[in-house]
């Protein structure tokens, strides 16, 4: 067990699950496409365009990154599902156009009407992935590289290979009315949005509020062992060690004394040569430092003198030596009580430092007191190292400048580890105050890094999300030549994104950093359906249709493609919910929930906003900007 073993096991689990679940997603997608389009040639076209895009993304992206990390292994499955959505829109529109004209004209019309929408959805998806670049985590950037290459490849393949496949396979036409239950449902959505637009928008706003509440209740934690299914060897081993041994997690305190040999020198810690009431603190001169006798005992109770003391508001007067302060630090850490963090109350289960070696060695040498004086310490540690005591260099570096303190902690998750690490940092800085001259302390270790990573990721993710939302809004405003359309179209898309992860908070579930990466993915996906609807609505309005007829045609034809692709996305992502691997479970929950809320918003809220006049697209004069 331990972090290296857990990370190795995670990679093995990823390799074991990624292939089968990718294949399962592909099979489910092909079955759904066959059922919805009812044409084997259309299904074959999806297979010949979506699968290569995933392979290109994994191949080229993996080459750029130097391999596939645990998080980046999600990318091929995401690419497969998104690539399918584009081609389903194209094939669906082609089959409608094929009933109206010959094959060549149908291909031209299809790519003219749907091509711009597919380009914009690809662009906004890439913008969503680009926000992952804000995260200070290499795996997030690797995911962004692979997914971006794959999504871009899917667009290129669809628009280069698509026309040829449509012509060669001679895909037949089909009317939207063949999908009677979908057509009836979409017509019902139009009537509700038309007759009760205020109610629809209000319900969308209420849903957004609930999603925000869920987001506020969200518990973000990282516990590597919890990613494994119950009964996994790593999880069993971690529990066994946690129940029977001292701590399953660790942290390190590094003390930089500021000079070589500082671990054994009192002079590095002398910061006060004046009476305690003096307010001005100065760095002592070499003559003042030289006045201290090497043989002064500083392990006994009376080893401190007025000139070698600093007054600590908590610890009281302590001699300015590493060893005595390390002993005080150990005592303070062992005495911490945090029943809110750990049921055992004491979150620091064990402390190992130079003090342990010094105490044991000094006792074995028959020395007086608990700790040796400076001259004794130097000789005893040299003897310890010369007699095969390799453990010394685990706690003090060869230059004797850096001192290491090892902590054993309970496996309580990163959220609680943050609190423990904060307590440790406060104690270290309190007992080792930083004088002019360079004394520094810091807490590190894998658990410490993971615990503080959550805070950093949350702030950076918010910046990345804001950047992506702003750029997408500007793109929409430019394309539709209307700032109002850009702003209004983004509002309903906030709901699906925060709903996807907010529902996790409403149910009181925890998510880790892997799930946070999916927020950026969700934003790029959620806005796709809105683009398809608005592009088609603008086309119908510019063709002379009135508002109601334009909405009806948009829902009847483009809406049909939106529902089809949403079902494919939900099922394609949802299969991962059955995985015993926690990272894939997050994908199977968050992304399908995002798509469900996105299709509801686009089939109800967007039409309602159109009927209310909140969304207006320029029809003849492109100069309109609001």
Coordinates of C-alpha atoms in Angstrom, one line a residue:
X1 CA 0.0 0.0 0.0
X2 CA 1.0 3.7 0.0
X3 CA 0.8 6.4 -2.6
X4 CA 3.2 4.9 -5.2
X5 CA 1.3 1.5 -5.0
X6 CA -2.1 3.2 -5.2
X7 CA -1.1 5.3 -8.3
X8 CA 0.4 2.3 -10.0
X9 CA -2.8 0.4 -9.3
X10 CA -4.9 3.3 -10.6
X11 CA -3.0 3.2 -13.9
X12 CA -3.5 -0.6 -14.2
X13 CA -7.3 -0.2 -13.4
X14 CA -7.5 2.6 -16.1
X15 CA -5.8 0.3 -18.7
X16 CA -8.1 -2.5 -17.7
X17 CA -11.4 -0.5 -17.9
X18 CA -10.7 2.0 -20.7
X19 CA -10.6 -0.5 -23.6
X20 CA -13.8 -2.5 -22.7
X21 CA -15.8 0.6 -21.9
X22 CA -14.6 2.3 -25.1
X23 CA -15.8 -0.7 -27.0
X24 CA -19.1 -0.8 -25.1
X25 CA -19.7 2.9 -25.8
X26 CA -19.1 2.2 -29.5
X27 CA -21.5 -0.7 -29.6
X28 CA -24.2 1.3 -27.8
X29 CA -23.8 4.2 -30.2
X30 CA -24.1 2.1 -33.3
X31 CA -27.2 0.3 -31.9
X32 CA -28.8 3.7 -31.1
X33 CA -27.9 5.2 -34.5
X34 CA -29.3 2.1 -36.3
X35 CA -32.5 2.3 -34.3
X36 CA -33.0 6.1 -34.8
X37 CA -32.0 6.4 -38.4
X38 CA -33.3 3.0 -39.5
X39 CA -30.6 2.7 -42.2
X40 CA -27.5 0.5 -42.1
X41 CA -25.6 2.8 -44.5
X42 CA -26.0 5.8 -42.2
X43 CA -24.8 3.6 -39.3
X44 CA -21.8 2.6 -41.3
X45 CA -21.0 6.2 -42.1
X46 CA -21.0 7.0 -38.3
X47 CA -18.6 4.2 -37.7
X48 CA -16.3 5.2 -40.5
X49 CA -16.0 8.8 -39.3
X50 CA -16.3 8.8 -35.5
X51 CA -13.9 5.9 -34.8
X52 CA -11.0 7.4 -36.8
X53 CA -11.4 10.7 -34.9
X54 CA -10.9 8.9 -31.6
X55 CA -7.9 7.0 -32.9
X56 CA -6.3 10.2 -34.3
X57 CA -6.8 12.0 -31.0
X58 CA -5.3 9.2 -28.9
X59 CA -2.5 8.6 -31.4
X60 CA -1.4 12.2 -32.1
X61 CA -2.2 13.5 -28.7
X62 CA -0.5 10.6 -26.9
X63 CA 2.6 11.2 -29.0
X64 CA 2.6 14.9 -28.1
X65 CA 2.1 14.1 -24.4
X66 CA 4.4 11.2 -24.4
X67 CA 1.7 8.7 -23.4
X68 CA -1.8 8.5 -21.8
X69 CA -2.2 9.4 -18.2
X70 CA -5.0 8.3 -16.0
X71 CA -7.1 11.4 -16.6
X72 CA -6.2 11.6 -20.3
X73 CA -7.5 8.1 -20.9
X74 CA -11.0 9.6 -20.7
X75 CA -10.4 11.6 -23.9
X76 CA -10.9 8.8 -26.6
X77 CA -14.3 8.0 -25.2
X78 CA -15.3 11.7 -25.1
X79 CA -14.1 12.1 -28.7
X80 CA -16.1 9.1 -29.8
X81 CA -19.4 10.4 -28.4
X82 CA -18.9 14.0 -29.6
X83 CA -17.8 12.9 -33.1
X84 CA -20.9 10.8 -33.4
X85 CA -23.1 13.9 -32.6
X86 CA -21.7 15.9 -35.6
X87 CA -22.2 13.1 -38.1
X88 CA -25.7 12.3 -36.9
X89 CA -26.7 15.9 -37.5
X90 CA -25.3 15.8 -41.0
X91 CA -26.8 12.5 -42.0
X92 CA -30.2 13.4 -40.5
X93 CA -30.4 16.7 -42.4
X94 CA -29.1 15.0 -45.6
X95 CA -31.9 12.5 -45.4
X96 CA -34.5 15.3 -45.1
X97 CA -33.0 17.2 -48.0
X98 CA -32.7 14.1 -50.2
X99 CA -36.5 13.9 -50.4
X100 CA -36.6 17.4 -51.8
X101 CA -33.8 17.3 -54.4
X102 CA -31.2 15.0 -56.1
X103 CA -28.2 13.6 -54.3
X104 CA -25.7 16.3 -55.3
X105 CA -28.0 19.2 -54.4
X106 CA -28.9 17.5 -51.1
X107 CA -25.3 17.2 -50.1
X108 CA -24.7 20.9 -50.9
X109 CA -27.8 22.0 -49.0
X110 CA -26.9 19.8 -46.0
X111 CA -23.4 21.2 -45.6
X112 CA -24.7 24.8 -46.2
X113 CA -27.4 24.6 -43.5
X114 CA -25.7 22.3 -40.9
X115 CA -22.0 23.1 -41.8
X116 CA -21.9 26.4 -40.0
X117 CA -23.5 24.9 -36.9
X118 CA -21.1 22.0 -36.8
X119 CA -18.1 24.4 -37.2
X120 CA -19.4 26.5 -34.3
X121 CA -20.0 23.5 -32.1
X122 CA -16.5 22.3 -32.8
X123 CA -15.1 25.7 -32.0
X124 CA -17.0 26.1 -28.7
X125 CA -16.1 22.6 -27.7
X126 CA -12.4 23.4 -28.3
X127 CA -12.8 26.6 -26.3
X128 CA -14.2 24.5 -23.4
X129 CA -11.2 22.2 -23.6
X130 CA -8.8 25.1 -23.7
X131 CA -10.0 26.3 -20.3
X132 CA -8.3 23.2 -18.9
X133 CA -5.0 24.9 -19.7
X134 CA -5.6 27.2 -16.8
X135 CA -5.3 24.3 -14.4
X136 CA -1.8 23.8 -12.9
X137 CA -2.0 20.1 -13.4
X138 CA -0.2 18.3 -16.2
X139 CA -2.9 15.6 -16.6
X140 CA -5.6 18.3 -17.2
X141 CA -3.5 19.8 -20.0
X142 CA -2.9 16.3 -21.5
X143 CA -6.6 15.7 -21.5
X144 CA -7.1 19.1 -23.3
X145 CA -4.5 18.2 -26.0
X146 CA -5.9 14.8 -26.8
X147 CA -9.5 15.8 -26.7
X148 CA -8.9 19.0 -28.8
X149 CA -7.0 17.0 -31.5
X150 CA -9.8 14.4 -31.6
X151 CA -12.7 16.9 -31.8
X152 CA -10.9 18.9 -34.5
X153 CA -10.2 15.7 -36.4
X154 CA -13.8 14.6 -36.2
X155 CA -14.8 17.9 -37.9
X156 CA -12.2 17.5 -40.6
X157 CA -13.2 13.9 -41.3
X158 CA -16.9 14.7 -41.4
X159 CA -16.5 17.5 -43.9
X160 CA -13.8 15.9 -46.1
X161 CA -15.0 12.3 -46.0
X162 CA -18.6 12.9 -45.3
X163 CA -19.7 14.1 -48.8
X164 CA -17.9 11.2 -50.5
X165 CA -19.5 8.7 -48.1
X166 CA -23.0 10.1 -48.6
X167 CA -22.5 9.9 -52.4
X168 CA -20.9 6.4 -52.5
X169 CA -23.2 4.8 -50.0
X170 CA -26.3 6.4 -51.6
X171 CA -28.0 7.0 -48.3
X172 CA -31.8 7.3 -48.9
X173 CA -34.0 10.1 -47.8
X174 CA -36.4 10.1 -44.8
X175 CA -39.0 12.5 -43.6
X176 CA -39.0 13.8 -40.0
X177 CA -42.5 12.5 -39.6
X178 CA -41.1 8.9 -39.6
X179 CA -40.1 9.6 -36.0
X180 CA -43.6 10.2 -34.9
X181 CA -43.2 10.1 -31.1
X182 CA -40.2 12.5 -31.3
X183 CA -42.0 14.9 -33.6
X184 CA -45.1 14.9 -31.4
X185 CA -42.9 15.6 -28.3
X186 CA -41.1 18.5 -30.0
X187 CA -44.4 20.0 -31.1
X188 CA -45.6 19.8 -27.6
X189 CA -42.5 21.6 -26.4
X190 CA -43.2 24.4 -28.9
X191 CA -46.7 24.9 -27.7
X192 CA -45.7 25.0 -24.0
X193 CA -42.9 27.5 -24.8
X194 CA -45.4 29.6 -26.9
X195 CA -48.3 29.6 -24.5
X196 CA -46.5 29.8 -21.2
X197 CA -43.1 31.4 -21.9
X198 CA -42.8 33.2 -18.6
X199 CA -43.5 30.0 -16.7
X200 CA -40.9 28.1 -18.7
X201 CA -38.2 30.7 -18.1
X202 CA -39.1 31.0 -14.4
X203 CA -38.8 27.2 -14.0
X204 CA -35.4 27.4 -15.8
X205 CA -34.4 30.1 -13.3
X206 CA -35.6 28.0 -10.3
X207 CA -33.7 25.0 -11.6
X208 CA -30.6 27.2 -11.9
X209 CA -31.0 28.3 -8.3
X210 CA -31.3 24.7 -7.1
X211 CA -28.2 23.8 -9.1
X212 CA -26.3 26.6 -7.5
X213 CA -27.4 25.4 -4.0
X214 CA -26.1 21.9 -5.0
X215 CA -22.9 23.5 -6.1
X216 CA -22.5 25.2 -2.8
X217 CA -23.1 22.0 -0.9
X218 CA -20.6 20.1 -3.1
X219 CA -17.9 18.3 -1.1
X220 CA -14.6 18.2 -2.9
X221 CA -12.2 15.6 -1.6
X222 CA -9.4 13.5 -2.9
X223 CA -8.8 10.1 -1.4
X224 CA -6.9 7.9 -3.9
X225 CA -7.8 4.6 -2.1
X226 CA -11.5 5.5 -2.4
X227 CA -11.3 5.4 -6.2
X228 CA -11.1 1.6 -6.1
X229 CA -14.1 -0.6 -5.8
X230 CA -14.9 -2.4 -2.6
X231 CA -12.7 -5.4 -2.2
X232 CA -9.9 -4.2 -4.4
X233 CA -6.5 -5.4 -3.1
X234 CA -5.2 -1.8 -2.7
X235 CA -8.3 -0.7 -0.7
X236 CA -8.2 -3.8 1.5
X237 CA -4.5 -3.3 2.2
X238 CA -5.0 0.3 3.0
X239 CA -7.8 -0.5 5.4
X240 CA -5.7 -3.3 7.0
X241 CA -2.8 -1.0 7.6
X242 CA -5.0 1.9 8.8
X243 CA -6.6 -0.4 11.4
X244 CA -3.5 -2.1 12.6
X245 CA -0.6 0.2 11.9
X246 CA 0.3 3.9 12.5
X247 CA -1.2 6.0 9.8
X248 CA -1.8 5.4 6.1
X249 CA -0.8 8.9 5.0
X250 CA 2.3 11.0 5.6
X251 CA 3.7 14.6 5.4
X252 CA 7.1 16.2 5.7
X253 CA 8.3 19.3 7.5
X254 CA 11.5 20.7 5.9
X255 CA 13.5 23.2 8.0
X256 CA 16.0 25.3 6.2
X257 CA 18.5 26.7 8.8
X258 CA 20.0 29.1 6.2
X259 CA 23.6 27.9 6.4
X260 CA 25.7 24.7 6.1
X261 CA 26.0 23.0 9.5
X262 CA 23.0 25.1 10.8
X263 CA 21.3 21.9 12.0
X264 CA 24.0 21.7 14.7
X265 CA 24.7 25.4 15.3
X266 CA 22.8 27.6 17.8
X267 CA 24.0 30.7 16.0
X268 CA 21.6 30.1 13.2
X269 CA 18.7 30.5 15.6
X270 CA 19.8 33.4 17.8
X271 CA 17.6 36.3 17.0
X272 CA 17.6 38.3 20.3
X273 CA 20.7 39.6 22.3
X274 CA 18.8 42.2 24.3
X275 CA 16.4 42.0 27.2
X276 CA 12.9 40.7 26.6
X277 CA 11.4 44.2 26.9
X278 CA 13.4 45.5 23.9
X279 CA 11.3 46.0 20.9
X280 CA 14.0 46.2 18.2
X281 CA 15.4 42.9 17.0
X282 CA 18.8 42.8 15.3
X283 CA 20.9 40.0 13.8
X284 CA 23.8 39.3 16.2
X285 CA 27.4 40.0 15.1
X286 CA 30.0 37.3 14.7
X287 CA 31.6 38.5 17.9
X288 CA 28.4 38.1 19.8
X289 CA 27.8 34.6 18.4
X290 CA 31.4 33.6 19.2
X291 CA 30.7 34.5 22.9
X292 CA 28.6 31.3 23.3
X293 CA 30.5 28.3 24.7
X294 CA 30.3 25.1 22.7
X295 CA 30.0 23.1 25.9
X296 CA 26.9 24.9 27.2
X297 CA 24.3 22.3 28.0
X298 CA 21.0 23.1 26.3
X299 CA 19.2 19.9 27.0
X300 CA 18.7 20.5 30.7
X301 CA 16.1 22.6 32.3
X302 CA 18.4 25.4 33.1
X303 CA 20.4 25.3 29.9
X304 CA 19.0 28.5 28.6
X305 CA 20.4 31.9 29.5
X306 CA 19.1 35.4 29.1
X307 CA 21.2 36.0 26.1
X308 CA 20.2 32.8 24.3
X309 CA 16.5 33.0 24.8
X310 CA 13.6 34.2 22.8
X311 CA 10.2 34.6 24.3
X312 CA 7.6 32.5 22.6
X313 CA 4.0 33.5 23.5
X314 CA 3.0 29.8 23.4
X315 CA 6.0 27.8 24.3
X316 CA 7.6 30.2 26.6
X317 CA 11.4 30.7 26.8
X318 CA 13.3 28.2 24.7
X319 CA 17.0 28.0 23.9
X320 CA 17.8 28.9 20.3
X321 CA 18.8 25.4 19.2
X322 CA 17.4 23.1 16.5
X323 CA 17.2 20.1 18.8
X324 CA 15.3 21.7 21.7
X325 CA 12.9 23.3 19.3
X326 CA 12.4 20.1 17.4
X327 CA 11.7 18.4 20.7
X328 CA 9.1 21.0 21.5
X329 CA 7.6 20.7 18.0
X330 CA 7.3 17.0 18.4
X331 CA 5.5 17.4 21.7
X332 CA 3.2 20.0 20.3
X333 CA 2.2 18.0 17.3
X334 CA 1.7 14.8 19.3
X335 CA -0.6 16.7 21.6
X336 CA -2.9 18.1 18.8
X337 CA -6.6 17.3 19.4
X338 CA -9.0 17.4 16.4
X339 CA -11.9 15.0 17.0
X340 CA -13.8 16.8 14.2
X341 CA -11.1 15.5 11.8
X342 CA -10.3 12.1 13.1
X343 CA -12.2 9.8 15.4
X344 CA -9.0 8.9 17.2
X345 CA -8.8 12.6 18.1
X346 CA -5.1 13.0 17.6
X347 CA -4.5 13.6 13.8
X348 CA -0.7 13.3 14.2
X349 CA -0.2 9.6 14.8
X350 CA 3.6 9.7 14.9
X351 CA 6.5 12.1 14.5
X352 CA 10.1 11.1 13.5
X353 CA 12.9 13.6 13.5
X354 CA 16.5 14.2 14.5
X355 CA 15.4 14.3 18.1
X356 CA 14.7 10.6 18.1
X357 CA 18.2 9.7 16.9
X358 CA 19.8 12.2 19.3
X359 CA 17.8 11.0 22.3
X360 CA 18.5 7.3 21.7
X361 CA 22.2 7.9 20.9
X362 CA 22.7 10.2 23.9
X363 CA 21.0 7.7 26.2
X364 CA 23.1 4.8 24.9
X365 CA 26.3 6.9 25.5
X366 CA 25.3 7.4 29.1
X367 CA 24.8 11.2 28.7
X368 CA 23.1 13.4 31.2
X369 CA 19.7 14.9 30.5
X370 CA 17.5 14.1 27.5
X371 CA 19.5 15.8 24.8
X372 CA 23.3 16.3 24.2
X373 CA 25.0 19.6 24.1
X374 CA 26.4 20.9 20.8
X375 CA 29.8 19.3 21.0
X376 CA 28.3 16.0 22.2
X377 CA 25.7 16.1 19.4
X378 CA 28.2 16.6 16.7
X379 CA 30.4 13.7 17.9
X380 CA 27.5 11.4 18.6
X381 CA 25.9 11.9 15.2
X382 CA 29.2 11.4 13.5
X383 CA 29.6 8.1 15.4
X384 CA 26.1 7.1 14.5
X385 CA 26.7 7.8 10.8
X386 CA 30.1 6.0 10.9
X387 CA 28.6 2.9 12.5
X388 CA 26.2 2.3 9.7
X389 CA 23.5 4.7 10.8
X390 CA 22.3 5.5 7.3
X391 CA 19.0 6.7 8.7
X392 CA 20.7 10.0 9.7
X393 CA 20.7 11.2 6.1
X394 CA 17.0 10.6 6.0
X395 CA 16.5 13.3 8.6
X396 CA 19.5 15.7 7.9
X397 CA 21.1 16.4 4.6
X398 CA 24.9 15.9 4.1
X399 CA 25.6 19.6 4.5
X400 CA 23.6 19.6 7.8
X401 CA 21.6 22.6 6.6
X402 CA 18.2 21.0 6.0
X403 CA 16.3 19.2 8.7
X404 CA 13.5 16.8 7.9
X405 CA 10.6 15.9 10.2
X406 CA 8.4 12.9 9.1
X407 CA 4.7 12.8 10.1
X408 CA 2.4 9.8 10.0
X409 CA -1.2 10.8 9.5
X410 CA -4.5 9.0 9.2
X411 CA -6.1 8.4 5.8
X412 CA -8.9 11.0 6.2
X413 CA -9.1 12.5 2.7
X414 CA -7.7 15.7 1.3
X415 CA -10.3 18.0 2.9
X416 CA -9.3 17.0 6.4
X417 CA -5.7 16.8 5.5
X418 CA -5.8 20.5 4.6
X419 CA -6.8 21.2 8.2
X420 CA -4.1 19.0 9.6
X421 CA -1.4 20.5 7.4
X422 CA -2.5 24.0 8.4
X423 CA -2.1 23.1 12.0
X424 CA 1.4 21.6 11.3
X425 CA 2.5 24.7 9.4
X426 CA 1.3 27.0 12.2
X427 CA 3.2 24.9 14.8
X428 CA 6.4 24.8 12.7
X429 CA 6.4 28.6 12.1
X430 CA 5.6 29.3 15.8
X431 CA 8.5 27.3 17.1
X432 CA 10.9 28.2 14.3
X433 CA 10.2 31.9 13.7
X434 CA 12.0 33.3 10.7
X435 CA 14.8 35.7 11.6
X436 CA 16.7 38.0 9.4
X437 CA 19.2 35.6 7.8
X438 CA 17.0 33.0 6.2
X439 CA 15.4 30.4 8.5
X440 CA 12.5 28.8 6.6
X441 CA 10.0 26.0 7.2
X442 CA 7.6 24.3 4.9
X443 CA 5.3 21.3 4.9
X444 CA 5.4 19.0 1.9
X445 CA 4.7 15.4 0.9
X446 CA 2.3 13.8 -1.6
X447 CA -0.7 14.1 0.8
X448 CA 0.1 17.7 1.5
X449 CA 0.3 18.5 -2.2
X450 CA -3.0 16.7 -2.9
X451 CA -4.7 18.5 0.0
X452 CA -3.7 22.0 -1.2
X453 CA -4.2 21.2 -4.8
X454 CA -8.0 21.3 -4.3
X455 CA -7.9 24.9 -3.3
X456 CA -5.7 25.9 -6.2
X457 CA -7.8 23.9 -8.7
X458 CA -11.0 25.4 -7.6
X459 CA -9.8 29.0 -8.1
X460 CA -8.1 28.2 -11.4
X461 CA -11.1 26.3 -12.6
X462 CA -13.3 29.3 -12.0
X463 CA -11.0 31.4 -14.0
X464 CA -10.9 28.9 -16.8
X465 CA -14.7 28.5 -16.8
X466 CA -15.1 32.3 -16.9
X467 CA -12.7 32.6 -19.8
X468 CA -14.4 29.9 -21.8
X469 CA -17.9 31.4 -21.1
X470 CA -16.7 34.8 -22.1
X471 CA -15.1 33.7 -25.4
X472 CA -18.1 31.5 -26.3
X473 CA -20.4 34.5 -25.7
X474 CA -18.2 36.7 -27.9
X475 CA -18.2 34.1 -30.6
X476 CA -22.0 33.8 -30.5
X477 CA -22.4 37.6 -30.6
X478 CA -20.1 37.8 -33.6
X479 CA -21.7 35.0 -35.5
X480 CA -25.3 36.2 -35.0
X481 CA -24.2 39.9 -35.1
X482 CA -26.0 40.6 -31.9
X483 CA -24.6 41.1 -28.4
X484 CA -28.1 40.3 -27.1
X485 CA -28.1 36.9 -28.7
X486 CA -24.6 36.2 -27.4
X487 CA -25.6 37.0 -23.8
X488 CA -29.1 35.6 -23.9
X489 CA -28.0 32.3 -25.5
X490 CA -25.4 31.7 -22.8
X491 CA -27.8 32.1 -19.9
X492 CA -29.7 28.8 -20.4
X493 CA -26.4 27.0 -20.9
X494 CA -25.2 27.9 -17.4
X495 CA -28.0 25.6 -16.0
X496 CA -26.8 22.4 -17.7
X497 CA -23.2 22.9 -16.7
X498 CA -23.8 23.6 -13.0
X499 CA -26.6 21.0 -12.9
X500 CA -24.3 18.3 -14.0
X501 CA -22.1 18.7 -11.0
X502 CA -24.6 20.4 -8.7
X503 CA -26.8 17.3 -8.5
X504 CA -23.8 15.5 -6.9
X505 CA -23.8 18.2 -4.2
X506 CA -27.6 17.9 -3.7
X507 CA -27.3 14.2 -3.0
X508 CA -24.4 14.8 -0.6
X509 CA -21.9 12.9 -2.7
X510 CA -18.2 13.8 -2.9
X511 CA -16.2 14.5 -6.0
X512 CA -12.5 14.7 -6.5
X513 CA -10.2 16.6 -8.9
X514 CA -11.0 14.3 -11.8
X515 CA -14.6 15.3 -11.7
X516 CA -13.6 19.0 -11.6
X517 CA -12.0 18.6 -15.0
X518 CA -15.3 17.6 -16.5
X519 CA -16.8 21.0 -15.8
X520 CA -14.9 22.5 -18.7
X521 CA -15.8 19.5 -20.9
X522 CA -19.5 20.0 -20.0
X523 CA -19.5 23.7 -21.0
X524 CA -18.2 23.0 -24.5
X525 CA -20.8 20.3 -25.0
X526 CA -23.8 22.0 -23.4
X527 CA -23.7 25.0 -25.8
X528 CA -23.7 22.8 -28.9
X529 CA -27.4 22.2 -29.1
X530 CA -28.1 25.9 -28.6
X531 CA -26.0 26.7 -31.6
X532 CA -27.7 24.1 -33.8
X533 CA -31.2 25.6 -32.9
X534 CA -30.2 29.2 -33.3
X535 CA -28.4 28.7 -36.6
X536 CA -31.5 26.9 -38.0
X537 CA -33.8 29.5 -36.6
X538 CA -31.9 32.3 -38.2
X539 CA -31.9 30.4 -41.5
X540 CA -35.7 30.1 -41.5
X541 CA -36.2 33.7 -40.5
X542 CA -33.9 34.9 -43.3
X543 CA -35.9 32.7 -45.7
X544 CA -39.0 34.8 -44.9
X545 CA -40.7 32.6 -42.3
X546 CA -42.5 34.3 -39.4
X547 CA -41.4 33.8 -35.8
X548 CA -43.8 31.0 -35.0
X549 CA -43.1 29.1 -38.2
X550 CA -39.4 29.5 -37.9
X551 CA -39.5 28.0 -34.3
X552 CA -41.7 25.1 -35.5
X553 CA -39.4 24.2 -38.4
X554 CA -36.3 24.5 -36.2
X555 CA -37.8 22.2 -33.6
X556 CA -39.2 19.8 -36.1
X557 CA -36.0 19.2 -38.1
X558 CA -33.0 20.5 -36.2
X559 CA -34.7 19.7 -32.9
X560 CA -35.0 16.1 -34.0
X561 CA -31.3 15.9 -34.6
X562 CA -30.7 17.5 -31.2
X563 CA -32.8 14.9 -29.4
X564 CA -31.2 12.1 -31.3
X565 CA -27.7 13.2 -30.5
X566 CA -28.6 14.0 -26.9
X567 CA -29.9 10.4 -26.4
X568 CA -26.7 9.1 -28.0
X569 CA -24.6 11.3 -25.7
X570 CA -26.5 10.3 -22.6
X571 CA -26.3 6.6 -23.3
X572 CA -22.7 6.8 -24.6
X573 CA -21.5 8.6 -21.5
X574 CA -24.0 6.8 -19.2
X575 CA -22.5 3.4 -19.7
X576 CA -19.5 4.5 -17.6
X577 CA -21.8 4.8 -14.6
X578 CA -21.6 1.0 -14.4
X579 CA -17.9 1.0 -14.0
X580 CA -16.5 0.0 -10.6
X581 CA -13.7 2.6 -11.2
X582 CA -14.7 5.9 -9.5
X583 CA -13.2 8.2 -12.2
X584 CA -15.4 6.7 -14.9
X585 CA -18.4 6.8 -12.6
X586 CA -18.1 10.5 -12.4
X587 CA -18.1 10.8 -16.1
X588 CA -21.2 8.5 -16.3
X589 CA -23.1 10.7 -13.9
X590 CA -22.0 14.3 -14.6
X591 CA -21.9 14.4 -18.4
X592 CA -25.3 12.6 -18.9
X593 CA -26.9 15.0 -16.4
X594 CA -25.4 17.9 -18.3
X595 CA -26.9 16.6 -21.6
X596 CA -30.3 16.0 -20.1
X597 CA -30.6 19.5 -18.8
X598 CA -29.1 20.9 -22.0
X599 CA -31.8 19.4 -24.2
X600 CA -34.5 20.5 -21.8
X601 CA -33.2 24.1 -21.9
X602 CA -32.8 24.1 -25.7
X603 CA -36.2 22.6 -26.4
X604 CA -38.1 24.7 -23.9
X605 CA -36.2 27.7 -22.5
X606 CA -34.6 28.9 -25.7
X607 CA -37.9 28.8 -27.7
X608 CA -39.6 30.6 -24.7
X609 CA -37.0 33.3 -24.8
X610 CA -37.5 33.7 -28.5
X611 CA -41.3 34.1 -28.0
X612 CA -40.7 36.6 -25.3
X613 CA -38.4 38.6 -27.6
X614 CA -35.3 38.1 -25.5
X615 CA -33.5 36.4 -28.4
X616 CA -33.7 38.2 -31.7
X617 CA -31.5 37.4 -34.7
X618 CA -30.9 39.9 -37.4
X619 CA -32.9 39.1 -40.5
X620 CA -31.9 41.5 -43.2
X621 CA -29.7 44.2 -41.7
X622 CA -26.5 42.7 -40.2
X623 CA -25.6 46.0 -38.5
X624 CA -27.8 45.3 -35.5
X625 CA -25.6 44.9 -32.4
X626 CA -28.1 44.6 -29.6

